[in-house]
Amino acid sequence: MALTKNKAVLSWIDEMVAMTKPDQIVWIDGSEEQLAQLRKQAVDEGILHELNQEKLPGCYLHRTDVNDVARVEDRTFICCEKEEDAGPTNHWMDPKEMYAKIRTMCDGAYKGRTCYIIPYSMGPVGSPFAKYGFELTDSIYVVLNMNIMTRIGVKVCEALGDDAGFIKGLHCQLNLDKDGKYIVHFPQDNTIVSLNSNYGGNVLQGKKCFALRIASNLGRQEGWMAEHMLILGIENPKGEIRYLSAAFPSACGKTNLAMLIPPEGYTSKGWKVWCVGDDIAWLRVGEDGRLYAVNPEYGFFGVAPGTSMKSNPNALISTQKNTIFTNVALDTSDNTVWWEGMNKTPPAHAIDWKGNEWTPDMGTKAAHPNSRFTAPAKNCPCLSSEFENPQGVPISAIVFGGRRAKTAPLVYQSRSWDHGVFVGSIMASETTAAAAGAVGVVRRDPMAMLPFCGYHMADYWQHWLDMGKKIGKQPKIFNVNWFRTDDEGHFIWPGFGDNMRVLEWIMKRAFDEIDAVDTPIGYQPKAEDINLEGLDLDLDTLKGLLGVDKELWKEEAKGIREYYAKFGDKVPAELLKELDTLEANLQ
Ligand code: OXD
Ligand code: MN
């Protein structure tokens, strides 16, 4: 029986059902009883493998199709009316043409299958930040993952009531055709369609599709921001908690930073870090003029390889119950999971992510490098008590960062909000040897939103500038780089928990508690103001890490100008002015 009487919801579902022609329709009510039955069914059908329930209670393993292991950016479309509104960084197709294609591809797509209807909320149900959606799917895996990543069920329908402002989502697995994948967004009618995939980032629509691509459009219209940012709180020895949000491209340690454990010299004095979110932040101006952030998600969809008790104990502990693992290895000795970087001793025998027998001498990876855990946020030992706060947390600092071998210093602060927007717009990472292609190539990823901004990137920068004018008490904006290397290519800064030393300076700056040095690129710490106690790194090395090489930055400025040229005359004048200032400062 339908869980809502909302006419707009029901008529859209009727339309989808007429097109996809399912054998059965099941509304997901969010009850433990229904979820338990679906888990059992998934195990019986071989969709999930039940792991050792003593060691990993409520945990399951899933393997995707071998050609369905990551987000597919080249198959991701923003179908707004005009191509120029999608901008040069998005793929675009005419909405009429795309709808016609979808109608053909989805005609009878659910024949012989069940259509699961998932009512879900991004943000705490009832929060002024929250937005509601429905995802129709023929995948039990999606239902069970959505239950971890979002708030689902009857309560969502009740909170929506008769409102027509919901997000419509259709997911059809079809035959997982590797060349037929489509991840499509229609911002003008808040609709998402995912075809031929069953990989999380493509089909758990609440995450990238809704909370970033569609929500970035909603935020622009409604005056708020949807960002690819972690949110964390830093508690000082006085018990005050100050919050920051931070954007980094993939493979820069966002989940690790979000769950950071400060070094011993800090913890012994009472410093703590609280995680509010590890991937997405929705930001609004509060009545007091401050910027407030909510994590719209309910769980973590983290990369498993490299997660260990050393690198990120909080993440590993989060995965020890009620978690779905995808494409990790199965340790056959005790029916648990393993991945590269979990510990030093691989299992003597495992089943790899493709489902094949595996032994360490084979020289292949047991877990896919993008294998994932879907873990409830509630499992995280350092989850902030404000996680469910419907109003969100007040943000005092915004941090951008990338992976740069030489150019970007360990940390610098922008001179103003507009300069901070410039700093975000020029974010970049250098490709590493780990990825195919040339090493050291700069890939620009403004605000870490390159694959997630649902409209023209230059309009998005303008939105940032406009938001700055609405925020009475603007957070200070910073840039960090944990990845400077020495001449042999070794990282100089220890990273992980020691990043706390930089965050401490950032927060002091955000509260005007410490001086800084003015440099051509912005404000920087005096080396002695970064706490090095207990760290095997001397002041001169730190000075090197903070150094700004003018020649490299002149090259950088050239690269930025070339990058901006891609966006034509849409680049906001404020950003061009900041670029002029940077160039002048470097002379
Ligand atoms: C990403 C993710 O790809 O969070 O950014 O999964
Ligand atoms: Mn992400």
XYZ file of C-alpha atoms and ligand atoms in Angstrom:
594
model
C 0.000 0.000 0.000
C 1.215 3.494 -0.860
C 2.831 5.299 2.083
C 1.588 8.700 0.961
C -1.511 10.384 -0.408
C 0.606 13.110 -2.013
C -0.982 13.460 -5.466
C 2.169 14.711 -7.179
C 4.154 11.762 -5.830
C 1.492 9.226 -6.772
C 0.943 10.533 -10.284
C 4.691 10.553 -11.005
C 4.975 6.984 -9.656
C 2.035 5.918 -11.856
C 3.875 7.315 -14.854
C 7.107 5.487 -13.969
C 5.262 2.233 -13.289
C 3.425 2.466 -16.630
C 6.798 2.836 -18.338
C 8.879 0.259 -16.432
C 6.088 -2.333 -15.933
C 7.248 -4.029 -12.719
C 5.797 -7.363 -11.582
C 5.442 -5.991 -8.060
C 5.684 -2.723 -6.183
C 7.105 -2.559 -2.665
C 7.065 0.657 -0.637
C 10.023 0.838 1.720
C 8.611 1.850 5.090
C 11.930 1.863 6.953
C 10.835 -0.786 9.488
C 13.489 -3.157 10.802
C 11.137 -6.028 9.999
C 10.984 -5.174 6.298
C 14.728 -4.482 6.106
C 15.549 -7.808 7.786
C 13.358 -9.610 5.258
C 15.126 -7.815 2.382
C 18.560 -8.703 3.772
C 17.503 -12.337 3.950
C 16.174 -12.219 0.413
C 19.416 -10.575 -0.798
C 21.452 -13.351 0.835
C 19.184 -16.066 -0.622
C 19.533 -14.524 -4.096
C 23.332 -14.189 -3.806
C 23.234 -10.368 -3.902
C 24.766 -10.173 -0.436
C 27.110 -12.517 1.353
C 26.521 -12.728 5.096
C 29.768 -12.143 6.967
C 30.819 -13.565 10.344
C 27.985 -12.297 12.546
C 29.976 -12.639 15.750
C 32.879 -10.527 14.557
C 30.940 -8.248 12.197
C 27.298 -8.197 13.362
C 24.853 -7.005 10.724
C 27.613 -6.861 8.074
C 27.410 -8.093 4.479
C 29.612 -8.231 1.400
C 28.518 -7.382 -2.133
C 30.452 -7.682 -5.402
C 29.504 -5.477 -8.323
C 29.834 -6.311 -11.978
C 33.558 -5.969 -12.872
C 32.754 -3.101 -15.242
C 30.713 -1.229 -12.664
C 33.156 -0.144 -9.976
C 33.238 3.653 -9.976
C 31.411 6.830 -10.865
C 31.205 7.364 -14.610
C 31.870 11.046 -15.204
C 31.853 10.716 -18.987
C 28.340 9.202 -18.787
C 27.008 11.833 -16.358
C 24.707 14.470 -17.847
C 23.166 17.741 -16.774
C 20.081 18.154 -18.951
C 19.017 21.740 -18.439
C 17.166 23.633 -21.182
C 20.166 25.468 -22.615
C 23.575 23.913 -23.152
C 25.376 27.089 -22.060
C 23.778 26.798 -18.610
C 25.492 23.439 -18.027
C 28.849 25.042 -18.825
C 32.071 23.625 -20.244
C 32.718 21.212 -17.354
C 29.472 19.207 -17.662
C 28.110 16.880 -20.346
C 24.817 18.117 -21.646
C 22.000 16.698 -23.735
C 18.736 18.326 -24.742
C 16.163 17.296 -22.086
C 13.573 16.258 -24.677
C 16.091 14.064 -26.445
C 17.253 12.558 -23.157
C 13.705 11.892 -21.944
C 12.961 10.170 -25.247
C 16.071 8.008 -24.866
C 15.092 7.138 -21.288
C 11.559 6.205 -22.342
C 12.964 3.812 -24.933
C 15.569 2.322 -22.615
C 13.185 1.973 -19.660
C 10.179 0.616 -21.502
C 9.495 -2.594 -19.561
C 12.778 -2.216 -17.617
C 11.191 -3.690 -14.464
C 9.447 -6.608 -16.190
C 9.989 -9.725 -14.083
C 11.376 -7.482 -11.333
C 10.197 -5.625 -8.250
C 9.991 -1.855 -8.088
C 11.111 -0.709 -4.648
C 9.952 2.798 -3.750
C 12.270 4.456 -1.248
C 11.091 7.676 0.400
C 14.257 9.336 1.706
C 15.393 12.512 3.373
C 18.626 14.385 2.931
C 19.191 16.057 6.289
C 17.422 15.310 9.585
C 13.710 14.755 8.903
C 11.810 17.952 9.711
C 14.945 20.143 9.665
C 14.666 23.445 7.763
C 17.688 22.174 5.792
C 16.055 18.838 4.876
C 14.931 17.944 1.342
C 12.919 14.857 0.489
C 13.073 12.494 -2.454
C 11.812 9.185 -3.784
C 14.069 6.701 -5.500
C 12.466 3.931 -7.537
C 14.861 1.036 -7.966
C 14.937 -2.629 -8.937
C 17.958 -3.247 -6.682
C 17.706 -4.556 -3.115
C 21.372 -3.545 -2.750
C 20.332 0.069 -3.381
C 17.482 -0.154 -0.858
C 19.786 -1.504 1.848
C 22.523 1.040 1.113
C 20.061 3.937 0.985
C 18.888 2.813 4.430
C 22.434 3.403 5.712
C 23.251 6.557 3.749
C 19.937 8.414 4.183
C 16.933 8.570 6.503
C 14.164 6.544 4.857
C 10.572 5.402 5.244
C 7.169 6.474 6.550
C 8.512 9.427 8.542
C 9.761 11.002 5.294
C 6.306 10.758 3.671
C 4.757 12.285 6.781
C 7.214 15.174 6.780
C 6.644 15.823 3.057
C 2.861 15.783 3.368
C 1.204 17.217 0.250
C 4.180 19.284 -0.835
C 5.084 18.876 -4.501
C 8.693 19.971 -3.909
C 10.318 16.529 -3.813
C 13.148 15.002 -5.867
C 12.135 12.269 -8.318
C 14.573 9.430 -8.927
C 14.494 6.400 -11.178
C 17.122 3.679 -11.140
C 17.027 0.741 -13.561
C 19.792 -1.830 -13.503
C 18.819 -3.036 -17.010
C 21.616 -5.439 -17.979
C 24.473 -3.309 -16.543
C 25.673 -2.677 -20.089
C 29.063 -1.074 -19.645
C 28.598 1.214 -22.629
C 24.984 2.071 -21.878
C 25.388 3.764 -18.510
C 23.558 7.043 -18.009
C 23.581 9.160 -14.866
C 21.204 11.942 -15.769
C 20.023 15.063 -13.979
C 17.146 17.296 -15.031
C 17.598 20.293 -12.745
C 14.519 22.107 -14.055
C 12.244 19.322 -12.838
C 14.295 17.906 -9.975
C 14.624 14.517 -11.595
C 17.462 11.986 -11.548
C 17.741 8.849 -13.693
C 20.492 6.196 -13.306
C 20.687 3.424 -15.909
C 22.824 0.303 -16.394
C 24.805 0.708 -13.177
C 24.568 -0.570 -9.642
C 27.669 1.195 -8.269
C 27.039 3.392 -5.208
C 28.235 6.763 -6.503
C 25.985 6.357 -9.567
C 22.885 4.883 -7.982
C 22.684 5.899 -4.324
C 21.026 8.971 -5.708
C 20.862 10.853 -2.414
C 24.604 11.371 -2.481
C 26.266 12.934 -5.522
C 23.181 13.167 -7.778
C 20.832 14.836 -5.306
C 22.933 16.279 -2.481
C 25.397 17.890 -4.888
C 24.256 18.151 -8.522
C 20.549 18.830 -7.973
C 21.081 20.552 -4.618
C 23.687 22.935 -6.077
C 20.913 24.121 -8.419
C 18.398 24.387 -5.575
C 20.928 26.255 -3.468
C 21.523 28.746 -6.242
C 17.772 29.372 -6.610
C 17.026 29.447 -2.893
C 20.139 31.205 -1.582
C 22.155 28.444 0.064
C 25.100 26.224 -0.866
C 25.578 22.497 -1.508
C 29.263 21.656 -1.177
C 31.596 18.671 -1.456
C 32.857 19.269 2.081
C 33.512 17.471 5.323
C 32.355 19.160 8.518
C 34.236 18.824 11.784
C 34.270 20.372 15.229
C 37.449 21.067 17.169
C 37.059 21.033 20.941
C 39.749 22.956 22.833
C 40.843 22.292 26.410
C 38.294 24.886 27.616
C 35.529 22.720 26.164
C 34.651 25.197 23.371
C 33.840 23.578 20.050
C 34.564 25.469 16.817
C 33.487 24.134 13.427
C 35.032 24.140 9.990
C 34.108 22.679 6.648
C 36.686 21.539 4.099
C 36.697 20.627 0.425
C 39.291 18.314 -1.125
C 39.273 16.388 -4.399
C 39.198 12.572 -4.230
C 42.265 10.829 -2.816
C 43.253 13.715 -0.553
C 42.145 12.121 2.733
C 38.785 13.792 3.389
C 37.394 10.938 5.487
C 40.680 10.786 7.427
C 40.592 14.501 8.200
C 36.910 14.352 9.173
C 37.706 11.694 11.810
C 41.134 12.930 12.847
C 42.606 11.887 16.175
C 44.869 14.684 17.467
C 48.472 13.876 18.472
C 49.162 12.801 22.031
C 50.381 16.282 23.064
C 46.909 17.590 22.183
C 44.702 14.770 23.478
C 46.466 14.846 26.855
C 45.476 18.520 27.193
C 41.852 17.806 26.270
C 41.723 18.608 22.531
C 39.179 16.546 20.600
C 37.889 16.427 17.033
C 34.208 15.673 16.359
C 32.984 14.486 12.974
C 29.755 15.986 11.613
C 30.237 14.737 8.054
C 32.894 13.350 5.751
C 31.686 14.267 2.253
C 28.855 16.750 1.829
C 27.803 19.976 3.533
C 24.669 22.034 2.982
C 25.322 25.588 4.130
C 22.786 28.288 4.980
C 22.913 31.714 6.580
C 21.348 31.590 10.041
C 19.282 34.298 11.692
C 22.394 35.466 13.551
C 24.199 36.081 10.222
C 26.533 33.125 10.644
C 26.898 30.310 8.134
C 25.411 27.015 9.373
C 26.252 23.561 7.997
C 24.307 20.328 7.988
C 25.555 16.981 6.742
C 22.631 15.777 4.617
C 23.828 12.160 4.756
C 23.253 9.491 7.393
C 26.264 7.268 6.781
C 29.728 7.046 5.265
C 30.422 5.660 1.810
C 34.166 5.394 2.329
C 37.035 3.963 0.326
C 38.168 0.799 2.123
C 41.801 0.303 0.947
C 44.226 2.174 3.170
C 41.745 2.329 6.062
C 43.464 0.830 9.106
C 43.668 1.159 12.871
C 46.689 3.375 12.197
C 45.399 5.618 9.386
C 41.816 6.040 10.583
C 40.704 3.986 13.585
C 37.392 5.859 13.784
C 36.493 4.864 10.222
C 37.537 1.263 10.761
C 35.529 1.019 13.980
C 32.542 2.536 12.123
C 32.580 -0.491 9.797
C 32.418 -3.155 12.494
C 28.632 -3.459 12.562
C 25.604 -2.965 10.276
C 27.888 -2.213 7.331
C 27.737 -3.246 3.675
C 31.137 -3.823 2.097
C 31.412 -3.626 -1.687
C 34.238 -5.176 -3.731
C 36.570 -5.860 -0.789
C 38.196 -9.275 -0.309
C 36.629 -12.063 1.723
C 39.015 -13.594 4.265
C 37.957 -17.233 4.093
C 39.653 -18.201 7.371
C 36.983 -16.476 9.442
C 34.456 -15.102 6.940
C 35.493 -11.480 7.483
C 36.771 -8.811 5.115
C 40.221 -7.616 4.089
C 41.691 -4.943 1.858
C 45.133 -3.661 0.970
C 46.393 -1.363 3.710
C 44.165 -2.805 6.469
C 47.169 -4.429 8.127
C 50.541 -5.784 7.137
C 49.583 -9.452 6.941
C 47.227 -10.365 4.163
C 45.096 -13.455 4.668
C 46.744 -16.668 3.501
C 43.698 -17.281 1.343
C 40.873 -15.032 0.237
C 38.200 -14.539 -2.388
C 39.083 -11.404 -4.299
C 36.700 -8.629 -5.362
C 35.955 -10.435 -8.600
C 34.906 -13.549 -6.708
C 38.050 -15.543 -7.561
C 40.371 -17.537 -5.300
C 43.251 -15.309 -4.147
C 46.586 -15.823 -2.372
C 49.136 -13.097 -1.533
C 51.729 -14.487 -3.968
C 49.446 -13.816 -6.948
C 50.541 -10.193 -7.178
C 47.010 -8.956 -7.885
C 44.874 -6.743 -5.669
C 42.505 -8.653 -3.427
C 40.203 -5.649 -2.991
C 39.333 -3.231 -5.771
C 41.185 0.094 -5.196
C 37.764 1.795 -5.111
C 36.149 -0.832 -2.892
C 33.866 0.738 -0.328
C 32.159 0.438 3.012
C 28.681 1.828 3.612
C 28.619 2.395 7.367
C 26.054 4.128 9.604
C 27.381 7.474 10.867
C 26.060 6.497 14.319
C 28.842 3.877 14.502
C 31.573 6.518 14.443
C 33.212 6.898 17.881
C 33.904 10.613 17.264
C 30.491 11.472 15.787
C 29.499 14.966 16.869
C 26.584 15.306 19.282
C 25.351 17.957 16.801
C 25.050 15.406 13.965
C 21.247 15.425 14.215
C 20.930 19.108 15.067
C 18.263 20.307 12.613
C 19.816 23.802 12.547
C 23.338 22.553 11.773
C 26.596 23.851 13.231
C 28.072 27.364 12.860
C 31.065 27.401 10.517
C 34.029 29.592 11.460
C 36.491 28.481 8.779
C 36.315 27.023 5.280
C 39.322 25.053 4.116
C 40.245 24.175 0.545
C 43.050 21.805 -0.353
C 44.662 19.784 -3.061
C 47.605 17.530 -3.715
C 50.531 19.702 -4.839
C 54.172 18.553 -4.810
C 55.736 22.021 -4.767
C 53.535 25.016 -5.469
C 51.012 25.307 -2.642
C 52.409 25.844 0.866
C 51.269 23.885 3.907
C 48.699 26.579 4.699
C 47.658 30.098 3.763
C 44.672 32.271 4.470
C 42.751 34.372 2.003
C 42.530 38.114 2.603
C 38.772 38.333 2.190
C 35.713 36.294 1.205
C 36.184 37.205 -2.474
C 39.850 36.257 -2.337
C 38.783 33.009 -0.658
C 36.394 32.284 -3.535
C 39.344 32.859 -5.879
C 41.445 30.419 -3.810
C 38.663 27.809 -4.080
C 38.238 28.399 -7.804
C 41.932 27.673 -8.491
C 42.020 24.439 -6.471
C 44.054 21.789 -8.203
C 45.747 18.449 -7.700
C 48.673 16.927 -9.491
C 48.152 13.460 -10.896
C 50.182 10.812 -9.077
C 51.902 7.686 -10.317
C 48.967 5.724 -8.915
C 46.725 6.897 -11.755
C 47.109 6.167 -15.453
C 48.586 8.973 -17.550
C 51.328 11.518 -17.056
C 52.582 12.250 -13.552
C 52.511 15.801 -12.205
C 49.814 17.078 -14.540
C 47.709 19.734 -12.869
C 43.994 18.935 -12.823
C 41.927 21.906 -11.728
C 39.013 20.970 -9.503
C 37.350 24.166 -8.282
C 36.020 23.747 -4.747
C 36.371 19.942 -5.406
C 33.091 20.323 -7.319
C 34.297 19.621 -10.862
C 32.249 16.404 -11.245
C 29.430 17.592 -8.964
C 28.461 21.155 -9.840
C 25.050 20.864 -11.520
C 25.321 24.084 -13.574
C 27.851 26.411 -15.178
C 30.963 26.554 -13.010
C 31.425 30.300 -13.488
C 27.817 30.916 -12.357
C 28.645 28.773 -9.359
C 31.602 31.061 -8.514
C 29.229 34.011 -8.833
C 26.882 32.268 -6.408
C 29.726 31.958 -3.914
C 30.452 35.683 -4.289
C 26.751 36.508 -3.827
C 26.531 34.308 -0.743
C 29.470 36.202 0.758
C 27.343 39.355 0.714
C 24.556 37.610 2.631
C 26.715 36.221 5.421
C 26.976 38.749 8.216
C 29.805 36.947 9.962
C 31.807 35.367 7.158
C 33.919 32.318 7.909
C 37.602 32.855 7.083
C 38.798 30.904 4.046
C 42.057 28.917 3.977
C 44.017 26.634 1.684
C 46.085 23.657 2.863
C 48.437 21.235 1.158
C 49.504 18.140 3.101
C 51.359 16.744 0.098
C 54.558 18.776 -0.456
C 57.402 16.415 -1.399
C 61.177 16.552 -1.097
C 63.537 16.023 -4.035
C 63.147 12.244 -3.723
C 59.379 12.555 -3.877
C 58.750 11.761 -0.174
C 56.034 13.619 1.669
C 57.580 16.142 4.064
C 54.565 16.801 6.274
C 53.443 13.761 8.335
C 49.739 14.413 7.721
C 46.943 12.412 9.413
C 46.577 13.360 13.124
C 49.381 15.905 12.849
C 47.174 18.002 10.561
C 45.667 19.095 13.875
C 48.680 21.425 14.255
C 47.582 23.333 11.161
C 43.891 23.250 12.115
C 44.792 24.811 15.461
C 46.406 27.775 13.653
C 43.445 28.030 11.295
C 40.996 28.245 14.175
C 43.101 30.826 16.007
C 43.099 32.940 12.832
C 39.369 32.449 12.413
C 38.889 33.927 15.890
C 41.523 36.679 15.476
C 43.664 35.170 18.213
C 47.009 35.174 16.397
C 49.022 37.310 13.943
C 50.075 36.255 10.482
C 52.602 37.209 7.819
C 51.400 38.890 4.619
C 52.751 37.127 1.511
C 52.034 37.461 -2.234
C 49.385 34.715 -2.038
C 47.737 35.554 1.286
C 48.355 35.388 5.030
C 50.650 32.700 6.389
C 51.700 31.561 9.833
C 54.967 32.595 11.384
C 56.752 29.225 11.459
C 57.016 29.334 15.244
C 53.230 29.645 15.525
C 52.704 26.087 14.276
C 53.039 23.738 17.226
C 55.790 21.173 16.466
C 55.942 19.671 19.984
C 56.404 15.906 19.851
C 57.047 15.951 16.107
C 60.271 14.929 14.400
C 60.299 17.962 12.099
C 62.480 21.042 12.636
C 61.652 24.707 12.205
C 63.687 25.041 8.990
C 61.794 22.173 7.369
C 58.551 23.827 8.422
C 59.747 27.112 6.922
C 60.361 25.172 3.695
C 56.837 23.786 3.818
C 55.446 27.289 4.212
C 57.631 28.683 1.431
C 56.100 30.349 -1.632
C 58.252 30.019 -4.765
C 57.464 33.113 -6.836
C 58.608 31.550 -10.109
C 56.345 28.527 -9.607
C 53.483 30.838 -8.698
C 54.032 32.947 -11.843
C 53.582 29.714 -13.823
C 50.568 28.923 -11.692
C 49.020 32.313 -12.436
C 49.481 31.644 -16.153
C 47.767 28.282 -15.770
C 44.870 29.925 -13.902
C 44.430 32.513 -16.654
C 44.300 29.727 -19.259
C 41.818 27.827 -17.117
C 39.572 30.840 -16.622
C 39.602 31.412 -20.409
C 37.604 28.169 -20.781
C 34.680 29.862 -19.048
C 34.656 32.869 -21.383
C 33.152 36.117 -20.209
C 31.156 34.426 -17.454
C 34.138 34.506 -15.082
C 33.138 36.999 -12.373
C 35.058 40.283 -12.496
C 35.936 39.860 -8.804
C 37.914 36.710 -9.583
C 39.770 38.296 -12.512
C 40.642 41.157 -10.190
C 42.032 38.697 -7.645
C 44.125 37.103 -10.383
C 45.482 40.532 -11.402
C 46.365 41.191 -7.766
C 48.144 37.859 -7.469
C 50.184 38.578 -10.590
C 51.056 42.055 -9.369
C 52.106 40.665 -5.960
C 54.442 38.221 -7.656
C 56.323 40.932 -9.579
C 33.644 10.696 -4.315
C 32.996 9.978 -3.208
O 33.868 10.090 -5.366
O 32.764 10.600 -2.167
O 33.928 11.893 -4.145
O 32.682 8.783 -3.345
Mn 33.074 12.704 -2.336
